[in-house]
mmCIF file of C-alpha atoms in Angstrom:
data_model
loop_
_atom_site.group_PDB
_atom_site.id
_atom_site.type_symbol
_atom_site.label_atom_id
_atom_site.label_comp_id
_atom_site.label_asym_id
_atom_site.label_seq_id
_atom_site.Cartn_x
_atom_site.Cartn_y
_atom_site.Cartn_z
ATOM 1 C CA UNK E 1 -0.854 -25.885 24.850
ATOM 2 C CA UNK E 2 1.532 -23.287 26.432
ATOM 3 C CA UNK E 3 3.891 -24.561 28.856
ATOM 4 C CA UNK E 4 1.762 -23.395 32.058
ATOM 5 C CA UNK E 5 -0.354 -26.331 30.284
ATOM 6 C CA UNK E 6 -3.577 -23.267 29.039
ATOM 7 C CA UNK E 7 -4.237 -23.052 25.973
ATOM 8 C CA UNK E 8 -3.851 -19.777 23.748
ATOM 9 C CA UNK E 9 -7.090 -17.668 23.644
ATOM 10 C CA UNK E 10 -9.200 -18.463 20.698
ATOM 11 C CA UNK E 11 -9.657 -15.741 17.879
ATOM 12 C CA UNK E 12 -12.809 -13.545 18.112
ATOM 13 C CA UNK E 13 -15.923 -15.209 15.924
ATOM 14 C CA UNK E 14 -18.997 -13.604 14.574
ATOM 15 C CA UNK E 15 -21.755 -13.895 16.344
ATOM 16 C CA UNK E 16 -24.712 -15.768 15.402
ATOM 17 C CA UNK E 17 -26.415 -13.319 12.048
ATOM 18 C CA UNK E 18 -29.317 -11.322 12.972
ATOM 19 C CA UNK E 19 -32.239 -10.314 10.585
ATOM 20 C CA UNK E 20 -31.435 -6.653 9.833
ATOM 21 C CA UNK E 21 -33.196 -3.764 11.355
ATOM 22 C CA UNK E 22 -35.624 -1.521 9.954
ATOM 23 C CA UNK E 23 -34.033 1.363 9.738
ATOM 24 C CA UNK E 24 -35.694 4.919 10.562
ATOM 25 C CA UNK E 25 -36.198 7.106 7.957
ATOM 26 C CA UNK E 26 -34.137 9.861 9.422
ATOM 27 C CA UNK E 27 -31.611 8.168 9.709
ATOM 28 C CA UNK E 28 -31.842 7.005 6.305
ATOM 29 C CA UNK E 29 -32.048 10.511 5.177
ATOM 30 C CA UNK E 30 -29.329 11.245 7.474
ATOM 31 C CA UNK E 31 -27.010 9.170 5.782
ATOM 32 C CA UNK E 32 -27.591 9.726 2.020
ATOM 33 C CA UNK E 33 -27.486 13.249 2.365
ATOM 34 C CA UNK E 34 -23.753 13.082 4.173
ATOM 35 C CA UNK E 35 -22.914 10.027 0.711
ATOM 36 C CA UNK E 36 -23.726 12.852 -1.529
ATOM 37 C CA UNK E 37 -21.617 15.241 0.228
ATOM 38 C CA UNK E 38 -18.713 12.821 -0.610
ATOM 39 C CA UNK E 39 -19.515 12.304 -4.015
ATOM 40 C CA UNK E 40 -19.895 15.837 -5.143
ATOM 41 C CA UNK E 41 -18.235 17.779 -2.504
ATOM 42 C CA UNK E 42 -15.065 16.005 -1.498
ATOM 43 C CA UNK E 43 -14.809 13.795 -4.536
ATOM 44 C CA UNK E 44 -13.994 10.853 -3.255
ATOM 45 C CA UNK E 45 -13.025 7.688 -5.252
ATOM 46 C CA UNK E 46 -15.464 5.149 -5.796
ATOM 47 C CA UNK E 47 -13.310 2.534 -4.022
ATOM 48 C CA UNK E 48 -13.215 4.734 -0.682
ATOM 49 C CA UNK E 49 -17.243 5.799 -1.488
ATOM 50 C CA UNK E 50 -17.997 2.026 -1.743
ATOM 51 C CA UNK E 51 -15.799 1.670 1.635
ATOM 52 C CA UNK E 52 -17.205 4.479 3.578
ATOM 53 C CA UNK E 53 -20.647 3.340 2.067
ATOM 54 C CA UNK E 54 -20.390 -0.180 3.438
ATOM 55 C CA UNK E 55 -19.485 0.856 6.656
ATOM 56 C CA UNK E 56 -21.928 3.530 7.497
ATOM 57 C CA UNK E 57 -24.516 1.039 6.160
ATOM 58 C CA UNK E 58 -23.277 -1.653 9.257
ATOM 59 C CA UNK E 59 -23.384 1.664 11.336
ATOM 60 C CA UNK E 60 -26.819 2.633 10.928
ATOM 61 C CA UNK E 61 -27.766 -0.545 11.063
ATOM 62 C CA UNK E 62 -26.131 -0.614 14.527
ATOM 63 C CA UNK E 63 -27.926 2.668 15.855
ATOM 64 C CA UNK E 64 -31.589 0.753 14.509
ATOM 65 C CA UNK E 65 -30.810 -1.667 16.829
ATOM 66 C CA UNK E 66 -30.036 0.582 19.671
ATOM 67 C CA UNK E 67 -33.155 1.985 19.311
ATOM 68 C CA UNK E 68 -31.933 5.127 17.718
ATOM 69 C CA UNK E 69 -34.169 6.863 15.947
ATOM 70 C CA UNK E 70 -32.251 10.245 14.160
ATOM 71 C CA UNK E 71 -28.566 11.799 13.700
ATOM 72 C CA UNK E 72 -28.877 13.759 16.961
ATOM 73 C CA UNK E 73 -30.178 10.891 19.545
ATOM 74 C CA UNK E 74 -26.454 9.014 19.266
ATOM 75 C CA UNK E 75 -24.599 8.837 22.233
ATOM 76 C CA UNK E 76 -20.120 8.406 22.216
ATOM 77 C CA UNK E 77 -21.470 4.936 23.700
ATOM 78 C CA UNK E 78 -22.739 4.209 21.080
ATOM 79 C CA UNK E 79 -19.927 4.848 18.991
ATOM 80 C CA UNK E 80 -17.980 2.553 21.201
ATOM 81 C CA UNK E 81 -19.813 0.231 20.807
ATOM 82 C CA UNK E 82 -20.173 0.136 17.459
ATOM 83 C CA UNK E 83 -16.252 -0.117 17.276
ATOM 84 C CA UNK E 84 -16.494 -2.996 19.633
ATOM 85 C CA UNK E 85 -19.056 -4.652 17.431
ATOM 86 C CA UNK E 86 -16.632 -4.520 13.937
ATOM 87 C CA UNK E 87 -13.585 -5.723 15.646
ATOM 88 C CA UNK E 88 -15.572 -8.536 17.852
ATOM 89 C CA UNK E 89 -18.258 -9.715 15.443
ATOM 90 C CA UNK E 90 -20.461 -9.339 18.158
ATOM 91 C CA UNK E 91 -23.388 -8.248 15.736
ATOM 92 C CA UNK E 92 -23.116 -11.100 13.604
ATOM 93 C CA UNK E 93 -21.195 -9.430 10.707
ATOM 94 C CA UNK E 94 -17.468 -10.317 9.762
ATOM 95 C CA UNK E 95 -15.007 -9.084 12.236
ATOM 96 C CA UNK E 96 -12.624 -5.959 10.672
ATOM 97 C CA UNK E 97 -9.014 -5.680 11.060
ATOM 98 C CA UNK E 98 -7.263 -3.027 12.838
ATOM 99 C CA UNK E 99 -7.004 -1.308 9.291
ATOM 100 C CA UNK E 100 -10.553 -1.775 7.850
ATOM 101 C CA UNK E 101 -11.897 -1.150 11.560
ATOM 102 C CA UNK E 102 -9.967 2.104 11.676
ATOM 103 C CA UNK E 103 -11.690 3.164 8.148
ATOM 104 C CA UNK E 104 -15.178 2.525 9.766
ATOM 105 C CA UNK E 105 -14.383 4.573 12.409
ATOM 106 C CA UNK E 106 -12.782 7.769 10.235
ATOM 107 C CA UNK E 107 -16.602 7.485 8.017
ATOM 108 C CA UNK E 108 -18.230 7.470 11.461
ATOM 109 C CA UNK E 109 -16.296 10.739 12.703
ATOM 110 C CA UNK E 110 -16.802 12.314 9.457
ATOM 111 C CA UNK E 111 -20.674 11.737 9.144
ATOM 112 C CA UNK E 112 -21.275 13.759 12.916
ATOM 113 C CA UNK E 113 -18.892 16.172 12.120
ATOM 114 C CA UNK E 114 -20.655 16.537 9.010
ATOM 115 C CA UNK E 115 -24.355 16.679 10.925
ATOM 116 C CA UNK E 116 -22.775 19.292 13.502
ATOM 117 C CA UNK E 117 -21.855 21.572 10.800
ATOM 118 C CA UNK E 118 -25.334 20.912 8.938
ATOM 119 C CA UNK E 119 -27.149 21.604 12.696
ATOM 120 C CA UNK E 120 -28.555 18.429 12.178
ATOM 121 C CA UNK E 121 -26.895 17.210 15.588
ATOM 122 C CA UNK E 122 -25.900 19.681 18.840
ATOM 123 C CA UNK E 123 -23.105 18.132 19.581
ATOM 124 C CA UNK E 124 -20.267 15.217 17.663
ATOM 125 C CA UNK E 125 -20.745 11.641 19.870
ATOM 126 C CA UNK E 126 -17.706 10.902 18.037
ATOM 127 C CA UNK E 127 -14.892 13.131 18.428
ATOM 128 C CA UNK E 128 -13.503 11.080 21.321
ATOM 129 C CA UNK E 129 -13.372 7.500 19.722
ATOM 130 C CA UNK E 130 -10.340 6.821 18.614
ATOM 131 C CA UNK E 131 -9.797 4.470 15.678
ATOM 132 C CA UNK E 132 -7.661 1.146 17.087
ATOM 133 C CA UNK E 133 -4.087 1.061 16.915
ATOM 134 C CA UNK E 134 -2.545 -0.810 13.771
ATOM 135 C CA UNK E 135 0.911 -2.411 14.168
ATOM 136 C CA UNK E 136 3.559 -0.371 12.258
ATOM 137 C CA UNK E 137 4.638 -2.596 9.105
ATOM 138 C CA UNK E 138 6.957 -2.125 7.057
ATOM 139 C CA UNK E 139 5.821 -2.303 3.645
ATOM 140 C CA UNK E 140 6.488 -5.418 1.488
ATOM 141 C CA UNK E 141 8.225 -5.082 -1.412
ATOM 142 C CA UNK E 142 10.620 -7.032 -3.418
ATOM 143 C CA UNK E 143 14.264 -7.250 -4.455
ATOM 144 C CA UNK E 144 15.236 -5.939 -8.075
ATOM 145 C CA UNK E 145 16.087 -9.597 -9.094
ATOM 146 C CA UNK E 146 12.552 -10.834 -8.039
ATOM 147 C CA UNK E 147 11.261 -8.082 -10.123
ATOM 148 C CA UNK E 148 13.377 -8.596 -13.803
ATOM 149 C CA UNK E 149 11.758 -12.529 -12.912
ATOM 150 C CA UNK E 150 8.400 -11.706 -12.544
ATOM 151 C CA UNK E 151 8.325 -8.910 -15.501
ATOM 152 C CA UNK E 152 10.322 -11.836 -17.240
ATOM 153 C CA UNK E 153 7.465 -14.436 -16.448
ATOM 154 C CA UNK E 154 4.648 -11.937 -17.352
ATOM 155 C CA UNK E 155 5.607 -12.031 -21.262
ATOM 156 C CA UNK E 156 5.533 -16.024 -21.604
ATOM 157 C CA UNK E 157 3.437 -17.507 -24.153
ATOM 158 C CA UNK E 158 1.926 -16.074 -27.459
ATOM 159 C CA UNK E 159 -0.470 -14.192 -28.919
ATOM 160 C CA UNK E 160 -1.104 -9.909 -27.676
ATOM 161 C CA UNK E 161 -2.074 -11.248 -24.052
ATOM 162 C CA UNK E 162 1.910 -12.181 -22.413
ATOM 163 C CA UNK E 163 2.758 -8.060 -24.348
ATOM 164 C CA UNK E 164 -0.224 -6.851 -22.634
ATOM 165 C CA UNK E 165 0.365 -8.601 -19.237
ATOM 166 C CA UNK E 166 4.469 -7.272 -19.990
ATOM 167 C CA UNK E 167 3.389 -3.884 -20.531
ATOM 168 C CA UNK E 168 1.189 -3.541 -17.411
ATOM 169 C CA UNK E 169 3.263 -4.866 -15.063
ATOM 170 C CA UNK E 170 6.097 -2.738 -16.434
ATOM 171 C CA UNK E 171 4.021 0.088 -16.080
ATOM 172 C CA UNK E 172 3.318 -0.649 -12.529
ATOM 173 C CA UNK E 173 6.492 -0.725 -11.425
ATOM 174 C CA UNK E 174 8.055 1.566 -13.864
ATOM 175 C CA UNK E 175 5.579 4.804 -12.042
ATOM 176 C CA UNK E 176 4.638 3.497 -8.940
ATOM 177 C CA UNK E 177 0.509 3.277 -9.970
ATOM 178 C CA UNK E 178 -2.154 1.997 -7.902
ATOM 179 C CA UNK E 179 -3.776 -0.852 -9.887
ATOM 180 C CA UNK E 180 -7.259 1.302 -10.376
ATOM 181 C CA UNK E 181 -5.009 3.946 -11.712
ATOM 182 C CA UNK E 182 -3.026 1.608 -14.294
ATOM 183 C CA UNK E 183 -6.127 0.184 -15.146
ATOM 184 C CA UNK E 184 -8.165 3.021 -15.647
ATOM 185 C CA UNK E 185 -5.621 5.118 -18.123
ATOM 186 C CA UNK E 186 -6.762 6.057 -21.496
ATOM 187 C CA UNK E 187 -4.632 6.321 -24.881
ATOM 188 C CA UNK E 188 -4.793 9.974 -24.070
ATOM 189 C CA UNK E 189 -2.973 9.568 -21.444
ATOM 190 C CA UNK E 190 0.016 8.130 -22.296
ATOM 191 C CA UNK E 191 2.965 10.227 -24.313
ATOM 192 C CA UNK E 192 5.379 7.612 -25.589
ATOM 193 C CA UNK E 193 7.831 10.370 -26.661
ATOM 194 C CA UNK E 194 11.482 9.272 -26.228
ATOM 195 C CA UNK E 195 13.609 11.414 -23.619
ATOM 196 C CA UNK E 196 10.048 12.664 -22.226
ATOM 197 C CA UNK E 197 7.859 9.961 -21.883
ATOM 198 C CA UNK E 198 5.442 10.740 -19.374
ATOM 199 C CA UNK E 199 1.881 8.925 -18.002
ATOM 200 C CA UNK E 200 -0.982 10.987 -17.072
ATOM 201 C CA UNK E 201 -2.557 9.227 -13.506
ATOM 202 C CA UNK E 202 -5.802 9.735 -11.945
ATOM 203 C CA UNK E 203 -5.362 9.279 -7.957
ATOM 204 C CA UNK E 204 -7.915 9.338 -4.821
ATOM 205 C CA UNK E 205 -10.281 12.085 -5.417
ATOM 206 C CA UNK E 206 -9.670 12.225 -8.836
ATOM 207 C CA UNK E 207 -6.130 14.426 -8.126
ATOM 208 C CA UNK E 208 -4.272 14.453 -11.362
ATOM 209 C CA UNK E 209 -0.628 13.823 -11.546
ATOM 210 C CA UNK E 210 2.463 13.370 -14.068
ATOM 211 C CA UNK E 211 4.909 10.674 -13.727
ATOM 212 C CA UNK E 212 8.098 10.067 -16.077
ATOM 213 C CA UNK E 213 7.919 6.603 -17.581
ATOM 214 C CA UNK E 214 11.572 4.653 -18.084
ATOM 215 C CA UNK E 215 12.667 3.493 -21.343
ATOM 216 C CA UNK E 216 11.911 -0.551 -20.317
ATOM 217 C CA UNK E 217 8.165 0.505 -19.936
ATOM 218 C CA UNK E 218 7.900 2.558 -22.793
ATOM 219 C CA UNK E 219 9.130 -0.288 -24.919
ATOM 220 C CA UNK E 220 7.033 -2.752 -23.735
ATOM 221 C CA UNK E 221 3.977 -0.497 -23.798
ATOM 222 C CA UNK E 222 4.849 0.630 -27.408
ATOM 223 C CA UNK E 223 4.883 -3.296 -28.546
ATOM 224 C CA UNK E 224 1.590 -3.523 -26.909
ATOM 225 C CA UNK E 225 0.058 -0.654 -28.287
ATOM 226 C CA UNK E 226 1.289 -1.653 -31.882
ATOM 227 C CA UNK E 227 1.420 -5.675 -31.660
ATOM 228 C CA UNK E 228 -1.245 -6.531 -29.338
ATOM 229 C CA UNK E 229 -3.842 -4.256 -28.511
ATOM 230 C CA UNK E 230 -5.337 -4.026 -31.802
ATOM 231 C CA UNK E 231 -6.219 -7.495 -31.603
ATOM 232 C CA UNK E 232 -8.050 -7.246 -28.249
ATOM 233 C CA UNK E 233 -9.951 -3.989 -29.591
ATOM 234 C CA UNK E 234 -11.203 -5.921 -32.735
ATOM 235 C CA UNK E 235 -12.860 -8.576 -30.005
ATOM 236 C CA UNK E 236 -15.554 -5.434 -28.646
ATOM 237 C CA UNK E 237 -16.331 -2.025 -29.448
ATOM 238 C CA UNK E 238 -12.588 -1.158 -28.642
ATOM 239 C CA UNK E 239 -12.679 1.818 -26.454
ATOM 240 C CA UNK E 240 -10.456 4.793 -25.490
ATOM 241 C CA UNK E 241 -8.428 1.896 -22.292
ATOM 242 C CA UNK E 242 -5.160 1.571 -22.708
ATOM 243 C CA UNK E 243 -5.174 -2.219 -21.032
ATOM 244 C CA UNK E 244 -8.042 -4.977 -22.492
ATOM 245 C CA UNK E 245 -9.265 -8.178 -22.086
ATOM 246 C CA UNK E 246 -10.170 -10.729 -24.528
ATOM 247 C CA UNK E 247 -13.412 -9.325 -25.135
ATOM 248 C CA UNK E 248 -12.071 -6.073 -26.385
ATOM 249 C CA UNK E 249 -13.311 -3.875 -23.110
ATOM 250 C CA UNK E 250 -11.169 -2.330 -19.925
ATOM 251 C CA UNK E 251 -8.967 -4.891 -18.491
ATOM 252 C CA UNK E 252 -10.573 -4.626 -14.463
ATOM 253 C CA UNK E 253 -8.670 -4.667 -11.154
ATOM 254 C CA UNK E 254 -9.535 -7.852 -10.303
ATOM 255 C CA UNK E 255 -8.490 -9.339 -13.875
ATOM 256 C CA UNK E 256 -5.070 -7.214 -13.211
ATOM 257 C CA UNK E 257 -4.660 -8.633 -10.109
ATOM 258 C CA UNK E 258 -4.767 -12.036 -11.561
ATOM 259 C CA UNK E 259 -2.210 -10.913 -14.005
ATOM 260 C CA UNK E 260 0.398 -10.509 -11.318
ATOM 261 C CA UNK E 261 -0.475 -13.257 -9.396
ATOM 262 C CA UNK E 262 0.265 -15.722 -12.435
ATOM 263 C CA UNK E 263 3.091 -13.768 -12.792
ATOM 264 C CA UNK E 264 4.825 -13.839 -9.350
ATOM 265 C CA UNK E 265 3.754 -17.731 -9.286
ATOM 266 C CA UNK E 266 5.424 -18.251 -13.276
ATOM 267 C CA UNK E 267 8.562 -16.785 -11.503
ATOM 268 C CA UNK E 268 8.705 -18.704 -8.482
ATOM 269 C CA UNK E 269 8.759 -16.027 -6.459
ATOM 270 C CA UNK E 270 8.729 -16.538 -2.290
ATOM 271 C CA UNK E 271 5.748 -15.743 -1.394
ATOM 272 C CA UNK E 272 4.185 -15.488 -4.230
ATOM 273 C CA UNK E 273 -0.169 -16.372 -3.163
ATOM 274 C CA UNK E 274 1.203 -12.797 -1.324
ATOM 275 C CA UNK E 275 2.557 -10.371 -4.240
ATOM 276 C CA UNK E 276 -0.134 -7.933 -5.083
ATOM 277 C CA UNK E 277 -0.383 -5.010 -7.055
ATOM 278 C CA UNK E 278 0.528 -2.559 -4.091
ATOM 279 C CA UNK E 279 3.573 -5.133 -4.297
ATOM 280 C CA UNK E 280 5.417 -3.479 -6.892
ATOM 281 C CA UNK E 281 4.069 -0.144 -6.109
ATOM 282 C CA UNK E 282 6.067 -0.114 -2.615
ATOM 283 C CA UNK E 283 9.269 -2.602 -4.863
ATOM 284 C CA UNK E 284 9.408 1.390 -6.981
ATOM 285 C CA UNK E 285 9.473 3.638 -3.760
ATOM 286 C CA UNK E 286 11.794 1.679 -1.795
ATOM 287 C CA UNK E 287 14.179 1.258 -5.029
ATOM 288 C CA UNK E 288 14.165 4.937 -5.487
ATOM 289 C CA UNK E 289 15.361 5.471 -2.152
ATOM 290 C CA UNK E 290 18.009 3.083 -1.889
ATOM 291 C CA UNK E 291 19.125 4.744 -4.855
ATOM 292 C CA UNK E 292 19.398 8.374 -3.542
ATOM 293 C CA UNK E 293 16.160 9.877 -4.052
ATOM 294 C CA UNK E 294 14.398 12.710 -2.374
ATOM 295 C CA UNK E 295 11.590 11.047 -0.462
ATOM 296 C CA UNK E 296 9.485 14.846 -1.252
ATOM 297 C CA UNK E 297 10.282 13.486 -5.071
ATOM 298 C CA UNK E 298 8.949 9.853 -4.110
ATOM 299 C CA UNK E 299 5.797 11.495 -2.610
ATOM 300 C CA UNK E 300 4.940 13.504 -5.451
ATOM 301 C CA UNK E 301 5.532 10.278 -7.656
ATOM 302 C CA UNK E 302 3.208 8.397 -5.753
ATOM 303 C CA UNK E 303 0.348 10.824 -5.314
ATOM 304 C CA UNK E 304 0.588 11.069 -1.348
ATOM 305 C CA UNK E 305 -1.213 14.017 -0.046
ATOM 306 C CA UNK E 306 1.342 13.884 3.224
ATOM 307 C CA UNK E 307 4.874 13.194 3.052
ATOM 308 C CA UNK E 308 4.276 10.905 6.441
ATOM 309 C CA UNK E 309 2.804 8.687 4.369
ATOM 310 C CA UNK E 310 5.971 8.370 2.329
ATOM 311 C CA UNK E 311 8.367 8.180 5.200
ATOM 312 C CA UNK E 312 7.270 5.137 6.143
ATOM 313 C CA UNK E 313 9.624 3.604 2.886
ATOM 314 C CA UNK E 314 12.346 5.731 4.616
ATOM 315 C CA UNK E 315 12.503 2.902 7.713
ATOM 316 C CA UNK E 316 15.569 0.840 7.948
ATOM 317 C CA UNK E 317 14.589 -2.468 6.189
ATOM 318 C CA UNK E 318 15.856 -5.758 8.202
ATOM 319 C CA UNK E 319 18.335 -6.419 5.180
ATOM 320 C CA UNK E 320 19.730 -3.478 5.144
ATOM 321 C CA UNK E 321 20.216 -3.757 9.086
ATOM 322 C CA UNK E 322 21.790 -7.081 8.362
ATOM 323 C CA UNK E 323 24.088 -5.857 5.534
ATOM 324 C CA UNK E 324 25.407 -2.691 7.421
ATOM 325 C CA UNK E 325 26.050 -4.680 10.516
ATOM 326 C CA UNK E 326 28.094 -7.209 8.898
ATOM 327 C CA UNK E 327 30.371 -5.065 6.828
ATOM 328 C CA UNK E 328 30.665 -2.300 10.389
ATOM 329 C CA UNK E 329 31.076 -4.493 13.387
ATOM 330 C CA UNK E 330 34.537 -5.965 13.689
ATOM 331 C CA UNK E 331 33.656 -9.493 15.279
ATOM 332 C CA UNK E 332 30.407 -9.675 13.011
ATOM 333 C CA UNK E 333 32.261 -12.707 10.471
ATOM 334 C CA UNK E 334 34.904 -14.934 11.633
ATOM 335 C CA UNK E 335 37.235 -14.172 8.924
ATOM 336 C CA UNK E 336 37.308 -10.687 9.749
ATOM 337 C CA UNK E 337 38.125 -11.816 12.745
ATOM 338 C CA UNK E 338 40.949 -13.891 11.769
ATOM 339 C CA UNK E 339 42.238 -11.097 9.721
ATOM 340 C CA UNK E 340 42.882 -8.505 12.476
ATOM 341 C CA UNK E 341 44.639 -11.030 14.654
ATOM 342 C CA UNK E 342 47.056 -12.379 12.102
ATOM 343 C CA UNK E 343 47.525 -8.744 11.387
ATOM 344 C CA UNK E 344 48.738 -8.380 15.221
ATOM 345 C CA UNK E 345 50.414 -11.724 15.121
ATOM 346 C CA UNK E 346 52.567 -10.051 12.199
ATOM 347 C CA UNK E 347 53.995 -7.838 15.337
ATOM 348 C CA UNK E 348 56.668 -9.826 17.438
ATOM 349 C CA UNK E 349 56.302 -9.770 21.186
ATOM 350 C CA UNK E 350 58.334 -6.400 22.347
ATOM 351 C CA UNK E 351 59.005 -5.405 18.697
ATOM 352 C CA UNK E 352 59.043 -1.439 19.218
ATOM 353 C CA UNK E 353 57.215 0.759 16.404
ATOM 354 C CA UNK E 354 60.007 2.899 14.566
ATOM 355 C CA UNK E 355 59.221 7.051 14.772
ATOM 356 C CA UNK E 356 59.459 8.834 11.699
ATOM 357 C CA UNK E 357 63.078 9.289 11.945
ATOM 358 C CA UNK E 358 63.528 5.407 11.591
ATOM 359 C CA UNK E 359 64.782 5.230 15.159
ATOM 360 C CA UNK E 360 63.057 3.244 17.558
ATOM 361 C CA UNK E 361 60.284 4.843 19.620
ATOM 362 C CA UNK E 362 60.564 3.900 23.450
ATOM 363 C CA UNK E 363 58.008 4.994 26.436
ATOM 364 C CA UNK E 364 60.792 7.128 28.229
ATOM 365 C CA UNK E 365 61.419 10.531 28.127
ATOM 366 C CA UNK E 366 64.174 12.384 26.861
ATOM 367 C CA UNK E 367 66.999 12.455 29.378
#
């Protein structure tokens, strides 16, 4: 209860579920024709495919039940209230955040741009919905300390799974990966060669990029490589994957995940049901830049397509705030406080500063 005695408003719930619509054939047509386009054309990854494909499925489900029978009989109001539906529940499906609601609506606008251009539609119902505003976050990462403790915790225990959990998570932070991209590197990928070392990564869409590797990672990967993975190979049919599990095949993202999460909780670290992958991904751009570097460098070493998205690191973190206040503002501590006034207490009442000549300055002019 508030103190005008209401009560807050109660978070938006589902809707009771409703069977699913049968959905018209042209639309069905519709659909797979613009989820080829993706695959082949724009080569999207299959996490973003899976996205977009889960979403347009809700969406045409949506239209069936608005009585729409093809591409070109969607109105904008029914875009709306589609949107309405994913951040509402109001059709009986799980209610989106701002994020994953503003993903739904990007695969919306693309599909009737898409039938536009393929004159399968006169006109785009979408172009005026506008995905929902997301509250600008800073993004969570952690300080170098919690870092040498989780990488720390990672390699506890025996046998080739603590150097294989060790070597990952040094990898992650060591070049900034995504967790599909760490996961999904082959031996071929990876040139251990001191001075140069270097990690071939596989980003959205497939867009290939180089990133140096520091000399921590490389020797942790190396003692992998030589110590552990053989072990884990000789458990399946082996493979070309850098990173495996216990039954000798590719070590998956969910299985990574896990890593870090025993990890962060091994360590002790604040917060730690919270620390995911993307955790030490943002720790390694937000350490580069508090060390100097170019944030055009830090997008290239992340695989951004815009440097916007970089910029983002580039914010003023509330530490920092803290730490630059406190050492700038002359009544921010007490004892610098103290210290400037016994510093003007040192200065009698009426004591006169001397000039340069040792003589005593005075106010008056020369008579």
């Amino acid at each position: 209860m508030g103190e005008s005695g209401t009560s807050a408003p109660a978070p938006a719930r589902p809707a009771p579920a409703r069977p699913a619509p049968e959905v018209p054939p042209a639309l069905r047509v519709a659909l797979d024709g613009y989820l080829a386009h993706l695959t082949v054309e724009r080569g999207l990854s299959a996490n973003t495919l899976a996205a977009y494909r889960r979403d347009l499925a809700r969406y045409v489900e949506h239209l069936a039940c608005a009585g729409r029978v093809g591409i070109g009989d969607v109105t904008e109001g029914d875009v709306e209230d589609f949107l309405t539906a994913v951040r509402t529940g109001s059709d009986g499906r799980a209610v989106l955040s701002a994020s994953s609601a503003a993903r739904a609506v990007v695969a919306v606008r693309g599909w009737h741009r898409f039938a536009v251009l393929e004159g399968q539609a006169p006109d785009d119902p979408a172009r005026a919905v506008r995905p929902p505003q997301q509250p600008q976050r800073l993004p969570k990462a952690i300080s170098t300390h919690d870092v040498e403790r989780l990488l720390g915790a990672a390699s506890l225990g025996d046998g080739p799974v603590p150097l294989r959990d060790r070597a990952l998570l040094e990898l992650l932070y060591s070049t900034g990966a995504r967790i599909s991209e760490a996961v999904g590197l082959d031996v071929d990928d990876l040139d251990l060669t001191p001075g140069r070392a270097a990690v071939r990564l596989f980003g959205k869409g497939s867009k290939e990029r180089v990133v140096p590797v520091g000399a921590y990672a490389v020797e942790a990967v190396e003692a992998y490589l030589v110590r552990a993975r053989p072990a884990l190979a000789a458990a399946g049919r082996g493979g070309s994957a850098v990173f495996l599990n216990t039954r000798g095949a590719r070590l998956s993202r969910q299985s990574a995940w896990a890593v870090l999460r025993t990890a962060a909780e091994r360590a002790g670290l604040p917060g730690a049901a919270h620390v995911s992958p993307h955790t030490l991904r943002h720790s390694f751009a937000t350490h580069l830049l508090a060390g100097g570097a170019d944030v055009r460098v830090v997008q290239e070493l992340l695989g951004h397509a815009s440097v916007t998205t970089t910029q983002i690191y580039t914010r003023v973190t509330p530490d920092t705030l803290r730490e630059v206040y406190v050492t700038s503002h002359p009544r921010a501590r007490r004892d610098q406080a103290r210290e400037r006034a016994g510093e003007r207490a040192g200065e009698r009442p009426g004591q006169r500063a001397e000039g340069p000549d040792g003589a005593a300055a005075t106010g008056a002019g020369r008579g």
